Amino acid sequence: MILKLLLGCLALFLGQTNARMTTEPDIIDLRFTEENGNCSVSVISPSKIRGELRLEGFDLESGETIDGGVTKSGSMVVPHDKAKAVRWTASFTDKKTGQSISKSFIPKYILTPAAPKSPRYNGPSVFGVRPGSPIILRLAFSGERPMSFSVEGLPEGAVIDAREGILGGKVSVPGDYNLTLVAENEFGTCRQPFTLRVGPKIALTPPMGWNSWNCWGLTVSQEKVISSASAILLKGLADYGYNYINIDDSWEADTRNADGSISANDKFPDMKGLGDWLHGHGLRMGIYSSPGDRTCGNYLGSLGHEKQDMETFNSWGVDYLKYDWCGYSREFDKNPDKSIASFVRPYLKMEEFLRAQPRDIFYSLCQYSTAEVWKWGHAVDANSWRTTSDIRDTWAFLYDIGFVQQAPLYPYSQPGHWNDPDMLVVGQLGWGAHLRDSRLTVDEQYTHISLWCLLAANLLIGCDVSRMDDFTVALLCNNEVLAIDQDPLGKQARPVIVDGDIQIWSRPLSDGGTAIGVFNLSEEVRKVDIGRYLEQLSLSGTVRDLWRQKDIAPGSYWIAPHGVRMLKIK
Ligand code: GAL
């Protein structure tokens, strides 16, 4: 009876229907699942099938194989250690036919070493503010709280909140102020040289923060914004410089007010209150609009109300405007003039009102790269411009947007004006009410963040931060990796070696060093002779592995499929 029951359970298990065609024997698949840090593998088949499931690991650091065991039960736990990159291959052999299938999977592994308990500065070494504009800068120090903060050399008008570490106030006299940021807790003191540059330029390093689109799409609400902003503070992402909190499309009311002004819909009951709350935590507020009469999501756009809308945004405390072409197409089509000037016009118009506001507003152009925006974006004083259409969380998008489309654009990025290859697609995403894990593999995610940092790209987290797991926090909070994105020289990387599926991207850094990304674009694990490539590039010196935060010998290293080694040579 018991045997019958057991067989029944096995048949039930083996009878799951969501199989897909793979190799022989027909309609059997192997599926790895990873949830809450636990990983397992199962045989999926629509019919009753018996055989042996075997698991073998390949340690990507040492190159050693690991015996993961064997079972006849149709599923097994993957013995996974989060600190190790191991490629597990499961093989199932059908008892009746002797035929087998196999599949490989790399569970999430964390490379970023834990931050010390003592204060450590993780932000950029320079910050630009216009004379007289409010400074809103949460100093990016990690370490145990409570922590106290002070600033040496603070110019007149600037103030520091000693408890929260928020630099505020206004400085009216232009100039470079060389400060020392000081953070102290029971474990130690950190002193960080820092330049406050009061002048015409803002965004001297690429913006970092969060945007609602890739997670919530048109279902975003004030509550959801606050939930991710709170998590940015609580999970320590603000201690690494993530400070813009950007509301994307669907905040707008259905109709304008009698005086023509715009207001928010019911999902955002108090925009000014939200702005004040963000500023109180040293975070900045971002908003979305369109030069058209409607936005991409068919909400109200700013056409004909540009000045009024900018004034409203200013009154809410907006620090970032994403200005999305989309609905402007109808206006554009009315005019037979298709010269560059007609692409520039709506952005130039908004620029006038945006820069007239008594606060610094990051101007983000979103027109998916039409009319080679990188050639004129700086002329409308844009702080960044989208260089692509919308990103999605697949390797095809990452490869095309990241590697193919950005390769020729390196000459156009510079402090104050950045190429924007779109927002990050790691963590829980969904573009709507239902969120799910990013579909990128763990190594594709390392590649994504490495490449975006090498590209000096905007780093706008696109996921629900309140549901962010430890892996994603560690992925987004590696201070040595982020330092490449935030390097004040602001030079975007370019591909310097393309050797089949191996690509080397490189960018010069302000301290004389060079950042390198060694990417394996193939579907296979590859042993890559990094030393040989460095020689080819005439690069010598200490080789620092930025993800692992340790110096390494310039030898050969295993790189996972679609994976990366990110290095600094100094
Ligand atoms: C698209 C834009 C997206 C998002 C969306 C909102 O045009 O590229 O990033 O802002 O509109 O409707």
mmCIF file of N, CA and C and ligand atoms in Angstrom, residues 211 213-214 218 248-250 288 295-298 322 324-326 366 368 386 388-390 422-423, ligand 1:
data_model
loop_
_atom_site.group_PDB
_atom_site.id
_atom_site.type_symbol
_atom_site.label_atom_id
_atom_site.label_comp_id
_atom_site.label_asym_id
_atom_site.label_seq_id
_atom_site.Cartn_x
_atom_site.Cartn_y
_atom_site.Cartn_z
ATOM 1 N N ASN A 211 13.982 54.532 -10.251
ATOM 2 C CA ASN A 211 12.865 54.986 -11.085
ATOM 3 C C ASN A 211 11.778 53.922 -11.024
ATOM 4 N N TRP A 213 9.549 52.909 -13.242
ATOM 5 C CA TRP A 213 8.982 52.309 -14.455
ATOM 6 C C TRP A 213 9.180 50.801 -14.574
ATOM 7 N N ASN A 214 10.421 50.325 -14.440
ATOM 8 C CA ASN A 214 10.688 48.909 -14.708
ATOM 9 C C ASN A 214 10.021 47.971 -13.695
ATOM 10 N N LEU A 218 2.643 51.608 -15.113
ATOM 11 C CA LEU A 218 1.585 52.608 -14.897
ATOM 12 C C LEU A 218 0.832 52.394 -13.585
ATOM 13 N N ASP A 248 7.991 57.850 -12.565
ATOM 14 C CA ASP A 248 7.822 57.816 -14.022
ATOM 15 C C ASP A 248 6.359 58.100 -14.352
ATOM 16 N N ASP A 249 5.933 57.732 -15.529
ATOM 17 C CA ASP A 249 4.607 58.071 -16.051
ATOM 18 C C ASP A 249 3.479 57.547 -15.149
ATOM 19 N N SER A 250 2.329 58.251 -15.228
ATOM 20 C CA SER A 250 1.036 57.876 -14.619
ATOM 21 C C SER A 250 0.764 58.534 -13.272
ATOM 22 N N TYR A 288 8.324 62.853 -14.333
ATOM 23 C CA TYR A 288 8.274 62.495 -15.751
ATOM 24 C C TYR A 288 7.246 63.374 -16.444
ATOM 25 N N THR A 295 1.388 61.779 -22.704
ATOM 26 C CA THR A 295 2.614 61.012 -22.457
ATOM 27 C C THR A 295 2.509 59.670 -23.170
ATOM 28 N N CYS A 296 3.524 58.863 -22.982
ATOM 29 C CA CYS A 296 3.526 57.537 -23.595
ATOM 30 C C CYS A 296 2.395 56.676 -23.043
ATOM 31 N N GLY A 297 2.097 56.850 -21.783
ATOM 32 C CA GLY A 297 1.014 56.084 -21.153
ATOM 33 C C GLY A 297 -0.329 56.777 -21.308
ATOM 34 N N ASN A 298 -0.391 57.769 -22.200
ATOM 35 C CA ASN A 298 -1.626 58.525 -22.491
ATOM 36 C C ASN A 298 -2.103 59.378 -21.318
ATOM 37 N N LYS A 322 12.474 63.762 -16.347
ATOM 38 C CA LYS A 322 12.619 62.876 -17.512
ATOM 39 C C LYS A 322 11.583 63.349 -18.528
ATOM 40 N N ASP A 324 9.953 62.872 -22.030
ATOM 41 C CA ASP A 324 9.808 61.746 -22.950
ATOM 42 C C ASP A 324 9.059 62.152 -24.228
ATOM 43 N N TRP A 325 9.714 62.026 -25.340
ATOM 44 C CA TRP A 325 9.219 62.446 -26.661
ATOM 45 C C TRP A 325 7.821 61.904 -26.966
ATOM 46 N N CYS A 326 7.705 60.595 -27.009
ATOM 47 C CA CYS A 326 6.484 59.825 -27.249
ATOM 48 C C CYS A 326 5.313 60.599 -27.851
ATOM 49 N N CYS A 366 14.507 61.805 -23.077
ATOM 50 C CA CYS A 366 14.123 60.438 -23.412
ATOM 51 C C CYS A 366 13.471 60.507 -24.776
ATOM 52 N N TYR A 368 14.826 58.099 -27.172
ATOM 53 C CA TYR A 368 15.251 56.790 -27.696
ATOM 54 C C TYR A 368 16.353 56.885 -28.744
ATOM 55 N N ARG A 386 18.748 59.460 -23.499
ATOM 56 C CA ARG A 386 18.608 58.031 -23.756
ATOM 57 C C ARG A 386 19.231 57.716 -25.114
ATOM 58 N N THR A 388 18.903 54.632 -26.503
ATOM 59 C CA THR A 388 18.280 53.397 -26.987
ATOM 60 C C THR A 388 16.774 53.461 -26.758
ATOM 61 N N SER A 389 16.077 52.504 -27.368
ATOM 62 C CA SER A 389 14.679 52.332 -26.982
ATOM 63 C C SER A 389 14.649 51.595 -25.634
ATOM 64 N N ASP A 390 13.477 51.236 -25.169
ATOM 65 C CA ASP A 390 13.362 50.695 -23.800
ATOM 66 C C ASP A 390 14.083 49.359 -23.617
ATOM 67 N N ASP A 422 19.564 53.417 -20.576
ATOM 68 C CA ASP A 422 18.315 53.043 -19.897
ATOM 69 C C ASP A 422 18.576 52.398 -18.529
ATOM 70 N N MET A 423 17.479 52.158 -17.835
ATOM 71 C CA MET A 423 17.552 51.828 -16.414
ATOM 72 C C MET A 423 17.940 50.366 -16.175
HETATM 73 C C1 GAL B 1 8.630 55.287 -22.613
HETATM 74 C C2 GAL B 1 9.967 55.447 -21.913
HETATM 75 C C3 GAL B 1 9.949 54.575 -20.687
HETATM 76 C C4 GAL B 1 8.829 55.018 -19.785
HETATM 77 C C5 GAL B 1 7.495 55.021 -20.543
HETATM 78 C C6 GAL B 1 6.368 55.623 -19.721
HETATM 79 O O1 GAL B 1 8.576 56.084 -23.748
HETATM 80 O O2 GAL B 1 10.989 55.071 -22.794
HETATM 81 O O3 GAL B 1 11.196 54.648 -20.035
HETATM 82 O O4 GAL B 1 9.105 56.295 -19.293
HETATM 83 O O5 GAL B 1 7.594 55.743 -21.741
HETATM 84 O O6 GAL B 1 5.138 55.640 -20.384
#
